[in-house]
Coordinates of C-alpha atoms and ligand atoms in Angstrom, one line a residue:
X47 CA -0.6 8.0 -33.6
X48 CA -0.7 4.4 -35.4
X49 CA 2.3 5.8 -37.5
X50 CA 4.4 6.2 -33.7
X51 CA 3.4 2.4 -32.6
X52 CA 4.2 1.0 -36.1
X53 CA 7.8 2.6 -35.8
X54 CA 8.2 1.2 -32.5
X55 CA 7.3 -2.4 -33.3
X56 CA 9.4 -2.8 -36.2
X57 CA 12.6 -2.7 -34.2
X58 CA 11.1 -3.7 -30.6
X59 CA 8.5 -6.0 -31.1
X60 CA 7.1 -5.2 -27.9
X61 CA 3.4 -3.3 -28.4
X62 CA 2.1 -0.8 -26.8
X63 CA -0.9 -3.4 -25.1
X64 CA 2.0 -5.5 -23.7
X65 CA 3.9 -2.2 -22.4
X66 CA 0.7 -1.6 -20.1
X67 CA -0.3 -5.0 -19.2
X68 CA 2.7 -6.4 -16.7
X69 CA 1.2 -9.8 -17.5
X70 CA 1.5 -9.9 -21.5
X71 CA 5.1 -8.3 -20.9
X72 CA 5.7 -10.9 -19.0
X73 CA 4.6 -13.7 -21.3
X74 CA 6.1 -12.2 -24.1
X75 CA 9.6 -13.1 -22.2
X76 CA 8.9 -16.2 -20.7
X77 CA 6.2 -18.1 -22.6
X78 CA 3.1 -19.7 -21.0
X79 CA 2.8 -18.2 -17.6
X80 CA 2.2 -21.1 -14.9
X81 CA -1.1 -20.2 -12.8
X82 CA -2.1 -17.7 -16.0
X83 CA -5.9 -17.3 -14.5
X84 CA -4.8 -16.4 -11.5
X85 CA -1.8 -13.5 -12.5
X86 CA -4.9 -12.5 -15.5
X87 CA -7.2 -12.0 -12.0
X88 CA -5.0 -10.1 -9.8
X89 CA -4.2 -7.8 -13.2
X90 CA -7.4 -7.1 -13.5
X91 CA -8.0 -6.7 -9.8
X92 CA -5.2 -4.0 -9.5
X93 CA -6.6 -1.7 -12.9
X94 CA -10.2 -1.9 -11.6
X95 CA -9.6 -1.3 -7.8
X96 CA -6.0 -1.8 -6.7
X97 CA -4.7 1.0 -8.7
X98 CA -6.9 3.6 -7.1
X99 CA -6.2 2.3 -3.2
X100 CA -2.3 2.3 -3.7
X101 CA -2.8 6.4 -4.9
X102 CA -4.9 6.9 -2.0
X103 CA -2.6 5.3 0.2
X104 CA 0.7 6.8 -1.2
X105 CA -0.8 10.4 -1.4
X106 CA -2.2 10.0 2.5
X107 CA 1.3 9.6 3.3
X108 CA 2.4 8.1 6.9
X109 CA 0.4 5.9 8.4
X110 CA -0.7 6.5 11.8
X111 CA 0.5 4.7 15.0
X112 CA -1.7 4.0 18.3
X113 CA 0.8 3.3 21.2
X114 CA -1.9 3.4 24.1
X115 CA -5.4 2.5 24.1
X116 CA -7.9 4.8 25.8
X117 CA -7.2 2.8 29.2
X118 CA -3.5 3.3 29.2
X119 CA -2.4 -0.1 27.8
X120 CA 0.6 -0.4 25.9
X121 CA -0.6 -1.5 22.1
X122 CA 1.5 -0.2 19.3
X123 CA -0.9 -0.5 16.7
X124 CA -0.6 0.7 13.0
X125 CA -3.5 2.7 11.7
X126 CA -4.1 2.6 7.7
X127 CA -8.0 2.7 6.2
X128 CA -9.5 -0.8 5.7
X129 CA -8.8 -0.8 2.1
X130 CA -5.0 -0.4 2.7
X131 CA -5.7 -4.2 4.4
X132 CA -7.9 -5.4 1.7
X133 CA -5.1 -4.6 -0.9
X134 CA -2.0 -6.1 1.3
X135 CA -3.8 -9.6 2.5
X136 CA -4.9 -10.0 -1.3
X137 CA -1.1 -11.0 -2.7
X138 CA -1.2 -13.2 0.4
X139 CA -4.1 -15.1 -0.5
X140 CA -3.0 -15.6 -4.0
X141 CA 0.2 -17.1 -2.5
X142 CA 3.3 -14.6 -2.5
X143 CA 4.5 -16.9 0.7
X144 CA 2.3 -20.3 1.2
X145 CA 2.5 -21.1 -3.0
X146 CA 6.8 -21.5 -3.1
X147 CA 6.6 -23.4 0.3
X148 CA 3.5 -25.3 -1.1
X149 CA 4.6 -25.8 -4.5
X150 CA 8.8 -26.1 -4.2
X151 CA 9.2 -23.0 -6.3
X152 CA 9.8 -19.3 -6.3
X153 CA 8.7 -18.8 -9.8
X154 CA 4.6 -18.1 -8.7
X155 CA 6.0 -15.2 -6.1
X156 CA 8.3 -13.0 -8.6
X157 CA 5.4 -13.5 -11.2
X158 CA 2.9 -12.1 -8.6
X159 CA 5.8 -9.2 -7.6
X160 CA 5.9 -8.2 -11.1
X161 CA 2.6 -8.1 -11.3
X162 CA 1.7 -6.4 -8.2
X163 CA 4.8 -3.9 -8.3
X164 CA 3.6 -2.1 -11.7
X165 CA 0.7 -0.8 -9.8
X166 CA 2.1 -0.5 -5.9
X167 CA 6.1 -0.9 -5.5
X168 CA 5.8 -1.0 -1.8
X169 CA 3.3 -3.4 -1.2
X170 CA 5.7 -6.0 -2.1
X171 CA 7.9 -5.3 0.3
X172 CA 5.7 -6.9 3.2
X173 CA 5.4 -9.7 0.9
X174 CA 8.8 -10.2 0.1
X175 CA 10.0 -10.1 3.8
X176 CA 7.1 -12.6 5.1
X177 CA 8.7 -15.1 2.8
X178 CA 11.9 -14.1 4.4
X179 CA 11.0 -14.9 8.0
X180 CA 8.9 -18.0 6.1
X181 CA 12.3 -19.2 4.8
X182 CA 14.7 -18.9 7.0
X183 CA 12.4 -20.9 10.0
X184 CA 11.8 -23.7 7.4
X185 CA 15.4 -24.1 6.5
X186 CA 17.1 -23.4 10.1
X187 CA 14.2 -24.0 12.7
X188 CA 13.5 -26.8 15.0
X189 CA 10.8 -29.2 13.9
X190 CA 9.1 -27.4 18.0
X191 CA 9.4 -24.1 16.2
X192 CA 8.3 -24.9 12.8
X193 CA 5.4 -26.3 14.2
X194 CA 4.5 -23.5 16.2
X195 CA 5.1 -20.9 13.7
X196 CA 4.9 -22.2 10.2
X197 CA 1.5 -22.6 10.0
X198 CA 0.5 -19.5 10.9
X199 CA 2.7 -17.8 8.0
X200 CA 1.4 -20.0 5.2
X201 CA -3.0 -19.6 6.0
X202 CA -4.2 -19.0 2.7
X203 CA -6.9 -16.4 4.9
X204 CA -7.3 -13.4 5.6
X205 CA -5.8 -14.5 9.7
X206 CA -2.0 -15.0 7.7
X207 CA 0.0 -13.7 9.7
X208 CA 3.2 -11.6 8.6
X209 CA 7.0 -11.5 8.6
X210 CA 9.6 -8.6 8.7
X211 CA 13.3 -8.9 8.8
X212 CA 15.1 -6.4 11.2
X213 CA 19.3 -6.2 10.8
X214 CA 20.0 -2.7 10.3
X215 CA 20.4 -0.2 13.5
X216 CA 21.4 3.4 13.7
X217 CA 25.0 3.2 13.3
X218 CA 24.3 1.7 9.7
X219 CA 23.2 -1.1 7.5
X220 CA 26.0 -1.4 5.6
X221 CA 28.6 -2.9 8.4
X222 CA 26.6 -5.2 10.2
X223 CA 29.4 -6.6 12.0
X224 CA 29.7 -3.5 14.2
X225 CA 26.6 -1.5 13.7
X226 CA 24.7 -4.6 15.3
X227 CA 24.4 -4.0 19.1
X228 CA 21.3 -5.8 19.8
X229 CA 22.7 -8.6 22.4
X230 CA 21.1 -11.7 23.1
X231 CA 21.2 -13.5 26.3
X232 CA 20.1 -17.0 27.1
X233 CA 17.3 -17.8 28.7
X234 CA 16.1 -21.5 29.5
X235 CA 15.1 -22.9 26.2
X236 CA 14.8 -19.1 24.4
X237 CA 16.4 -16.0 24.3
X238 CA 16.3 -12.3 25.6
X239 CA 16.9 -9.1 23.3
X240 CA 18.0 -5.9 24.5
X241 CA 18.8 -3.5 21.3
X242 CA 17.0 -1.3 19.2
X243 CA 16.6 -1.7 15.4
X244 CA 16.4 1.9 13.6
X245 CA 14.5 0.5 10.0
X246 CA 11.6 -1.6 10.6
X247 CA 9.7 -2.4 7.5
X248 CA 6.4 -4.2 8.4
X249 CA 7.0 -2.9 11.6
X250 CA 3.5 -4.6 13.9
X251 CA 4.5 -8.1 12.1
X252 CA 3.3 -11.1 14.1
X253 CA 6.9 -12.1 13.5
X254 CA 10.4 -10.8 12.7
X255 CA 13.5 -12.3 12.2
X256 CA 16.3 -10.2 13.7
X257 CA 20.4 -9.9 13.6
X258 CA 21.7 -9.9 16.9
X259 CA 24.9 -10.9 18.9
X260 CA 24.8 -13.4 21.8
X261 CA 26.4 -12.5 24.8
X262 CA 30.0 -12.8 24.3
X263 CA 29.8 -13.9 21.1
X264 CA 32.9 -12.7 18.6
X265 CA 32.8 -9.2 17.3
X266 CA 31.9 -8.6 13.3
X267 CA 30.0 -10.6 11.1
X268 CA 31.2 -13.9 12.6
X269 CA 29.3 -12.9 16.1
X270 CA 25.8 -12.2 14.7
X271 CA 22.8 -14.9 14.7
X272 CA 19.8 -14.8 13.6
X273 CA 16.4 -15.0 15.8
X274 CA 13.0 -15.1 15.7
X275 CA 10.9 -12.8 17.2
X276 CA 7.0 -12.8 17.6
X277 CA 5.1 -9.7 18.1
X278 CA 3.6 -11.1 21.4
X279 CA 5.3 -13.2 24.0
X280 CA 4.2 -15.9 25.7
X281 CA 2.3 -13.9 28.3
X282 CA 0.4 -12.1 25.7
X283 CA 1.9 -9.0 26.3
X284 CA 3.8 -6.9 23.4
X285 CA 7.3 -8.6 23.0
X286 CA 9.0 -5.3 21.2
X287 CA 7.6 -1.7 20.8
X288 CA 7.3 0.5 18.3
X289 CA 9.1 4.1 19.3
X290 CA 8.1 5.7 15.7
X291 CA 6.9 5.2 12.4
X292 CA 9.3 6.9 9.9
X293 CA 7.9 9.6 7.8
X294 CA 9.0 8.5 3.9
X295 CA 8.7 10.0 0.9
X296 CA 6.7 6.5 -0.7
X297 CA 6.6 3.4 -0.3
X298 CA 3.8 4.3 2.3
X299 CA 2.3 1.3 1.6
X300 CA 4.9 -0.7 3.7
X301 CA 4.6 0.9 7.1
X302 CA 8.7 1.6 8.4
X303 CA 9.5 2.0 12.4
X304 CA 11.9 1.8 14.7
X305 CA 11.5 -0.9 17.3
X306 CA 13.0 -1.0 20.6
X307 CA 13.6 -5.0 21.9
X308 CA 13.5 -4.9 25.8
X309 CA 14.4 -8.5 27.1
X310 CA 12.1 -9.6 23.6
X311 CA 12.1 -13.3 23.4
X312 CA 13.3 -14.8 20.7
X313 CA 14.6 -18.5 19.2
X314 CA 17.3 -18.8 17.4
X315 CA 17.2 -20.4 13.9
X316 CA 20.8 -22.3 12.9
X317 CA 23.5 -22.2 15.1
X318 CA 25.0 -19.2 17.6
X319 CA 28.0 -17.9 15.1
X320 CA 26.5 -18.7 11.2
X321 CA 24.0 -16.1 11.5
X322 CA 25.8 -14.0 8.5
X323 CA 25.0 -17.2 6.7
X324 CA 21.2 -16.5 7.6
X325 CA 21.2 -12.8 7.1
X326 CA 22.7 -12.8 3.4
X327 CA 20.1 -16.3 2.6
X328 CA 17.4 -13.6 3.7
X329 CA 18.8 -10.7 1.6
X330 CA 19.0 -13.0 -1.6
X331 CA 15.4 -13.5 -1.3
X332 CA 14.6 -9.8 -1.2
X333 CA 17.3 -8.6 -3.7
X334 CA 16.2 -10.8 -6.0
X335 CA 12.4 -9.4 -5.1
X336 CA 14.3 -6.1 -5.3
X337 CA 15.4 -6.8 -9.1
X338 CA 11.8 -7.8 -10.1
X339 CA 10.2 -4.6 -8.5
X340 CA 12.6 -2.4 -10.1
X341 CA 11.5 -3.9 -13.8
X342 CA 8.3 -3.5 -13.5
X343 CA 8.4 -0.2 -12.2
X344 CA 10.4 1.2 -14.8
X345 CA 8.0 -1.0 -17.3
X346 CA 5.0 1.4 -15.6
X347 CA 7.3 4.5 -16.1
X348 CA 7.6 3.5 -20.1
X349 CA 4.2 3.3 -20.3
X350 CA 3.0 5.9 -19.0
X351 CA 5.6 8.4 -20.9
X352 CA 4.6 6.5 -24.0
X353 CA 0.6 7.2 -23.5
X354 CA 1.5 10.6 -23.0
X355 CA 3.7 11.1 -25.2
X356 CA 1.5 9.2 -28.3
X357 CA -1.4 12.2 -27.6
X358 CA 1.0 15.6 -26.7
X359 CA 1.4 17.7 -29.6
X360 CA 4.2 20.2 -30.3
X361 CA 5.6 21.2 -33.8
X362 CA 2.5 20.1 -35.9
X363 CA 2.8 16.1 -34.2
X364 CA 2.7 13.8 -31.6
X365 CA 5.7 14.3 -29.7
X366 CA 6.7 10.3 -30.0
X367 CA 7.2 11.1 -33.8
X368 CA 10.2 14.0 -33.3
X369 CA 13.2 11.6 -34.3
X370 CA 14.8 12.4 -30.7
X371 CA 11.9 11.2 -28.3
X372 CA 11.4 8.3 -31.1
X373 CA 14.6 7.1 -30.4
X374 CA 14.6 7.2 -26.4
X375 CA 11.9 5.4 -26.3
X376 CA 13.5 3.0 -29.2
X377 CA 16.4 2.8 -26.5
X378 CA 14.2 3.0 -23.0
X379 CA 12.3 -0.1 -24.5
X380 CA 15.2 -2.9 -25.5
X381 CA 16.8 -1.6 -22.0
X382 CA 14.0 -2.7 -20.4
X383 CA 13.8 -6.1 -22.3
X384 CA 17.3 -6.3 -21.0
X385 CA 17.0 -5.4 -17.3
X386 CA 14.3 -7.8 -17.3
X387 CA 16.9 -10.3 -18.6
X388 CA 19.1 -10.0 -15.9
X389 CA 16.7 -10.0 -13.1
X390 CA 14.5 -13.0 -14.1
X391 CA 18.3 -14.9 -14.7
X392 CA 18.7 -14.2 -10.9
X393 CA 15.6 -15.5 -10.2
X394 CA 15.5 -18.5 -11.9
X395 CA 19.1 -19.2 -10.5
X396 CA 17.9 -18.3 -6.6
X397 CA 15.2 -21.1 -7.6
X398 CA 18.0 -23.6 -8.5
X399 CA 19.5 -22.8 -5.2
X400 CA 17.4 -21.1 -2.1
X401 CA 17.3 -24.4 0.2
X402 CA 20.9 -24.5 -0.1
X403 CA 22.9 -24.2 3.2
X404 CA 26.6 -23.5 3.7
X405 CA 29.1 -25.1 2.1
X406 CA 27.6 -23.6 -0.9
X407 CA 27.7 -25.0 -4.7
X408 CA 29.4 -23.0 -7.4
X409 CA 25.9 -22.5 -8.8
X410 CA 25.0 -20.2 -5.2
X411 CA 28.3 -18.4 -6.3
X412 CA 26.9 -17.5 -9.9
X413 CA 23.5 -17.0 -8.3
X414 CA 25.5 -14.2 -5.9
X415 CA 27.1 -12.7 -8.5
X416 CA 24.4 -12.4 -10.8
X417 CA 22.1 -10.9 -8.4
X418 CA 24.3 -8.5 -7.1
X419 CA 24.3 -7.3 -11.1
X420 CA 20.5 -7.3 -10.9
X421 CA 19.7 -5.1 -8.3
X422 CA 22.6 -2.7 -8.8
X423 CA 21.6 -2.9 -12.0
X424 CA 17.5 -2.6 -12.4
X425 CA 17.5 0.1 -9.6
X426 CA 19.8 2.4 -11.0
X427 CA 17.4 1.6 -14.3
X428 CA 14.4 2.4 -12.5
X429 CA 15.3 5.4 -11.0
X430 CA 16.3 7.1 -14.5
X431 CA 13.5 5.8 -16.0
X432 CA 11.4 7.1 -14.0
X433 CA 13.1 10.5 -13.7
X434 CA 12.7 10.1 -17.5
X435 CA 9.2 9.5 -17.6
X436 CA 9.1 13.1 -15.8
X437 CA 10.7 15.0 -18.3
X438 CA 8.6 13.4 -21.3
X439 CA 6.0 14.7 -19.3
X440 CA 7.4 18.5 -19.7
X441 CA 5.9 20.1 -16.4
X442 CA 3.2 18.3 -16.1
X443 CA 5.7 15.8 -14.8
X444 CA 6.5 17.5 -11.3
X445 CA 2.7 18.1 -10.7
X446 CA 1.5 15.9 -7.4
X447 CA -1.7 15.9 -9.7
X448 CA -0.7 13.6 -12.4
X449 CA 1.4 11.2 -10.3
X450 CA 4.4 10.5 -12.0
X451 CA 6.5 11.7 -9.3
X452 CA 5.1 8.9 -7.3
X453 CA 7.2 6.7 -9.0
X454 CA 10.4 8.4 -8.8
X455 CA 10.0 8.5 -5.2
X456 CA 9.2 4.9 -5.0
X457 CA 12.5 4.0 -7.3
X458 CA 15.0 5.9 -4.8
X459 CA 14.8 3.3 -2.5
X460 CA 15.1 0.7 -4.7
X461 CA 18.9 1.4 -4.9
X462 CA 19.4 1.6 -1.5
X463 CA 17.7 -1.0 0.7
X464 CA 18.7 -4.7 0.7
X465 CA 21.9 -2.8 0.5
X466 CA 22.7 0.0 -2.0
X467 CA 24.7 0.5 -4.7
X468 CA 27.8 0.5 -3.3
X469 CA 27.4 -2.4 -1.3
X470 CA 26.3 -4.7 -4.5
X471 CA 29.8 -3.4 -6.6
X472 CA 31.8 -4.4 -3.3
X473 CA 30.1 -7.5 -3.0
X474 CA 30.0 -8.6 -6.4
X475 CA 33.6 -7.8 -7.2
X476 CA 34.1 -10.2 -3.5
X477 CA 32.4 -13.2 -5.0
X478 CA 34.7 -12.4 -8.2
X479 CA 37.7 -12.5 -6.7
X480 CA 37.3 -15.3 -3.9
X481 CA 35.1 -17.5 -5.9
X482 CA 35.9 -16.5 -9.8
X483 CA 32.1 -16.4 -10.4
X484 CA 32.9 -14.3 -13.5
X485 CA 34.0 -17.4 -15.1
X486 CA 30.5 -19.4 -14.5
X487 CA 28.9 -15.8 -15.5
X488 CA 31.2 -16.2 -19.0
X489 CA 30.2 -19.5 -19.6
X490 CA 26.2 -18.4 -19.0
X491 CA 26.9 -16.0 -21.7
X492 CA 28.8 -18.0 -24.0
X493 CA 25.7 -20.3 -24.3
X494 CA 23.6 -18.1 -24.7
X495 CA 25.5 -15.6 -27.4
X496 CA 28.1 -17.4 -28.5
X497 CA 31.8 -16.9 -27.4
X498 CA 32.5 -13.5 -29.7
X499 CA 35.0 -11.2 -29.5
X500 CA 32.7 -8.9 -27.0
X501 CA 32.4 -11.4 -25.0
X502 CA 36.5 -12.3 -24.6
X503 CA 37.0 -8.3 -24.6
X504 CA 35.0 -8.2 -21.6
X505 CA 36.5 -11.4 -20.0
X506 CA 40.1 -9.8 -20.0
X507 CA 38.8 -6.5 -19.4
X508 CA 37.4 -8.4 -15.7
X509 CA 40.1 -10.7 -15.5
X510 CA 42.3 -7.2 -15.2
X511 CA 40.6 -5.7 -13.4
X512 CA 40.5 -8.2 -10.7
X513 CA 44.2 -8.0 -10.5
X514 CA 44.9 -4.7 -9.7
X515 CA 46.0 -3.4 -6.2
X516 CA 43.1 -3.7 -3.4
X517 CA 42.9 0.2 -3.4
X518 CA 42.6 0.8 -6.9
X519 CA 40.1 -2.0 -8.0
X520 CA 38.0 -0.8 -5.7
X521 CA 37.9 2.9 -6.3
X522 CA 37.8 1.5 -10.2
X523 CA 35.2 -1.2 -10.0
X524 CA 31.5 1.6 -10.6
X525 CA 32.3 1.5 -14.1
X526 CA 33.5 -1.9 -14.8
X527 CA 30.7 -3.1 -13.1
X528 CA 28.4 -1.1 -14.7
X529 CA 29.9 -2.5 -17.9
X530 CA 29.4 -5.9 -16.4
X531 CA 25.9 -5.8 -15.7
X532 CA 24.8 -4.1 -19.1
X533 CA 27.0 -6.3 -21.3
X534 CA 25.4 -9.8 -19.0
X535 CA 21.9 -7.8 -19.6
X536 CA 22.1 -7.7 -23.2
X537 CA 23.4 -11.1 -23.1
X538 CA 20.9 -12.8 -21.7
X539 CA 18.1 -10.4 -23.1
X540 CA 18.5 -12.9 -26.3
X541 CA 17.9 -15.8 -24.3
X542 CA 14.7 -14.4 -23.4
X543 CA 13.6 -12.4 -27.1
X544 CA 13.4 -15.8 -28.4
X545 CA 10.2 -16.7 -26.5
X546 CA 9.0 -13.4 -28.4
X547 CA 8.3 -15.1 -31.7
X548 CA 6.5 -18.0 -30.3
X549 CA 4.2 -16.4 -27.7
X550 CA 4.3 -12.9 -29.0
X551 CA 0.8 -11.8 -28.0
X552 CA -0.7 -10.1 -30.8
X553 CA 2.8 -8.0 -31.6
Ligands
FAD813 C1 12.4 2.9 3.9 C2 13.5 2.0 4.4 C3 13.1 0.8 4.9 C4 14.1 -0.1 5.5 N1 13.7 -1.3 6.0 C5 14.6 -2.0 6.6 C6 14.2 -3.3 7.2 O1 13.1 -3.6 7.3 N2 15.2 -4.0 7.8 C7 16.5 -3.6 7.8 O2 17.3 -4.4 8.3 N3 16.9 -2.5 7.2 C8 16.0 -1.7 6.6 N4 16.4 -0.5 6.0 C9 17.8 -0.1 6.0 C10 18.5 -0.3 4.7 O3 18.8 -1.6 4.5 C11 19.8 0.6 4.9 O4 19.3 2.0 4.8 C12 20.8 0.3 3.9 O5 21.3 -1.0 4.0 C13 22.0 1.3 4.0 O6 22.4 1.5 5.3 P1 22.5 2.9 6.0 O7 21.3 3.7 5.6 O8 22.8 2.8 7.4 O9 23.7 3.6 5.3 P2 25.3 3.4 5.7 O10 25.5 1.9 5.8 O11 25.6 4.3 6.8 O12 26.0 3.9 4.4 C14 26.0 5.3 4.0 C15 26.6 5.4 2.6 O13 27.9 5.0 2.6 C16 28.1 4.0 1.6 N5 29.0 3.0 2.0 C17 29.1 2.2 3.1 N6 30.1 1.4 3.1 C18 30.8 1.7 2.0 C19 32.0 1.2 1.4 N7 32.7 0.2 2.0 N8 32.4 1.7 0.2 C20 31.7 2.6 -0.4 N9 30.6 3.1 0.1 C21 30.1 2.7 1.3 C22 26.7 3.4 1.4 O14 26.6 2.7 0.2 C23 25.8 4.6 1.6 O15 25.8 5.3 0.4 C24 15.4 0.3 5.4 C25 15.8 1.6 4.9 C26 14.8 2.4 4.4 C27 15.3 3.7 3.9

């Protein structure tokens, strides 16, 4: 056993105590952890009592919903046990939304993600979209609507209230500009929606901020703007309804609905025709949440192959010392150092450049490119980790028993919400061409490994690439971009090893 951990640390320097704690991985990348007491608390929180409500909740699978009371009144209510609701308002009150407005910085939130996510992936979903209605209201509301709003979203009690962010409808998240059909109509100082919203994450939010087109309005992306919507309207009476809860196979932990908007009012945040502007701010915020999940989640699925794999025996040893496993998990552990790379670049460079509003710097541009890398990237990493972590387990792996399917069915969705795969290759290989954001990515690199051959190789390789017929780049661009992501991934995995040396704890 000692022999398999001594192997691993001589070419990894990351331990086996740092592979399960989410907190000493993370200081072993970045250094001295700002609010260290309080990520140490909510670690040992989520071992001692989190860890055992997040099973409970995933394996009790959809949560139930109320439409009527027993008097016949209309009030769409979402049943989970209490514990589900002592678990969720926990990240609130240690600040996933009130510290970044609070303290100018997004740097607490993704460090209390990665914490939370190695335990309970979905959880940080409603998290990540209450700090995307949080956002959007500080940066495009009116000072009326802030002040009517705000408040409520950044308690630091148990009364927060919570955010959701509603774009996609049935005919598909991926065009927006025509699968939108949610209309908006003007109505004295607020508007009226009329649409229905087919995915509903946090579905029963006090607030939501939805895509919708106003009356008349251009068609595509161009028409969209972007509203707020509160649960209850002025009346008190329920402003949207919930048809159904969708019936998932995990994140459980976020309740998902459809929503049907019947003259909903709502208040528009920005202007009537740069909602897209909105929309994609919003998505940065939860991509880059997306990335962070996906890490840690594929950290979990490491550590729970290794722990298994350090006590099976087959062939006279422990499985971790047959040269093939040895060497997976050799490989599994410098990709993680790397995915975590990538995705902590894209936060750090969302930090730089969330309050940011059209026209955007060159910096924004790098930021999109980069985190279209990340969450391609990660979540494809996550889900064959933890497809991985299955197999090490043999059969014992596919047994509901053990639990490690959980966390393959928690990493599907990572590659498809906040847009999938596909969309981030498209996307990314748009902010290439129209705003030549490989060449800031180059110059990233080149400080932080040097400007080597690999690194020209790979410049020409894009600079190619980009030139070839519309057609044909695009059917090309999976592996390119693939190539892309790993080679920026390793790059910047250096920037972050050399924190390892100094703050190494206890390697
Ligand atoms: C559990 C869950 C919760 C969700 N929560 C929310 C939420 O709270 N708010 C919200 O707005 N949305 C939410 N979504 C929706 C999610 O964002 C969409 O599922 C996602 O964006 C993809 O849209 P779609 O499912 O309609 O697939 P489609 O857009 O119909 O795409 C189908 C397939 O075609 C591919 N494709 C599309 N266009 C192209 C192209 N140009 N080139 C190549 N391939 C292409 C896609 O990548 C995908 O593989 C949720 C989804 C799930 C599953």
């Amino acid at each position: 056993m000692a022999s398999s951990r001594l192997n691993l640390n001589m070419s990894t320097n990351t331990d086996f105590d740092t592979l399960l704690s989410p907190r000493l991985f993370l200081q072993s990348r970045l250094g001295e952890l700002p609010n260290r007491d309080l990520l140490e608390a909510e670690e040992n929180w989520w071992k001692k009592d989190g860890k055992g409500i997040g099973e409970a909740v995933d394996r009790a699978g959809t949560p139930w919903l109320r439409m009527f009371d027993r008097f016949g009144k209309r009030v769409d209510q979402i049943l989970f046990p209490p514990e589900y609701f002592a678990m969720l308002r926990r990240g609130y009150r240690a600040g996933v939304v009130w510290r970044p407005l609070d303290q100018k910085s997004l740097i607490p939130t993704y460090l209390l993600i990665y914490i939370i996510s190695h335990n309970e992936p979905g959880i940080c979903c409603p998290y990540t979209v209450s700090l995307g209605t949080a956002v959007p209201l500080v940066k495009y509301g009116s000072a009326e609507l802030q002040g009517r709003f705000l408040p409520q979203l950044l308690r630091k009690d148990d009364s927060v209230w919570q955010g959701a962010t509603w774009m996609t409808e049935i005919k598909g998240g991926s065009d927006l500009g025509v699968a939108v059909e949610t209309i908006a109509r003007r109505s004295g100082d607020r508007w009226l929606l009329t649409g229905d919203k087919y995915f509903t994450s946090n579905v029963g939010a006090e607030l939501a901020v939805v895509a919708a087109r106003p009356d008349g309005a251009a068609t595509g992306v161009r028409g969209l703007a972007l509203f707020l919507v509160p649960r209850y309207r002025e009346s008190g009476k329920l402003n949207y309804f919930i048809r159904r809860l969708k019936d998932k196979i995990a994140t459980r932990s976020v309740p998902t609905g459809e929503v049907e908007l019947r003259n909903s009012e709502g208040y528009l945040l920005g202007s009537e025709d740069s909602g897209i502007y909105q929309i994609l701010e919003v998505l940065n915020l939860s991509r880059v949440a997306n990335s962070v999940v996906s890490v840690a989640l594929a950290q979990r699925a490491i550590a729970e192959a290794l722990t298994f794999a350090e006590r099976r025996t087959a062939f006279g040893k422990s499985i971790l010392d047959h040269a093939l496993l040895h060497r997976q998990f050799k490989d599994r552990l410098s990709m993680l150092r790397a995915a975590f790379a990538l995705a902590w670049e894209s936060v750090e460079l969302l930090n730089e450049v969330w309050m940011q509003r059209p026209p955007y710097s060159d910096r924004y541009h790098l930021f999109r490119l980069l985190a279209h890398l990340a969450k391609y990237w990660t979540a494809e990493f996550a889900v064959d980790t933890a497809k991985w972590n299955m197999e090490v387990h043999g059969g014992l792996g596919v047994l509901g028993e053990y639990g490690m399917d959980r966390w393959l069915r928690e990493a599907m969705i990572l590659a498809i919400w906040e847009g999938t795969s596909h969309r981030q290759i498209l996307d990314g290989l748009e902010v290439m061409e129209r705003k030549q954001a490989h060449r800031m990515l180059f110059e990233l690199l080149a400080a932080t490994i040097g400007s080597t051959e690999d690194l020209q190789e790979m410049k020409s390789r894009v600079e190619q690439h980009l030139r070839l017929p519309g057609e044909e780049r695009e059917a090309a661009a999976e592996p390119l971009f693939r190539n892309l992501a790993e080679f920026a991934a390793k790059g910047l995995a250096r920037k972050y090893s050399r924190q390892e040396s100094r703050n190494d704890p206890g390697c």
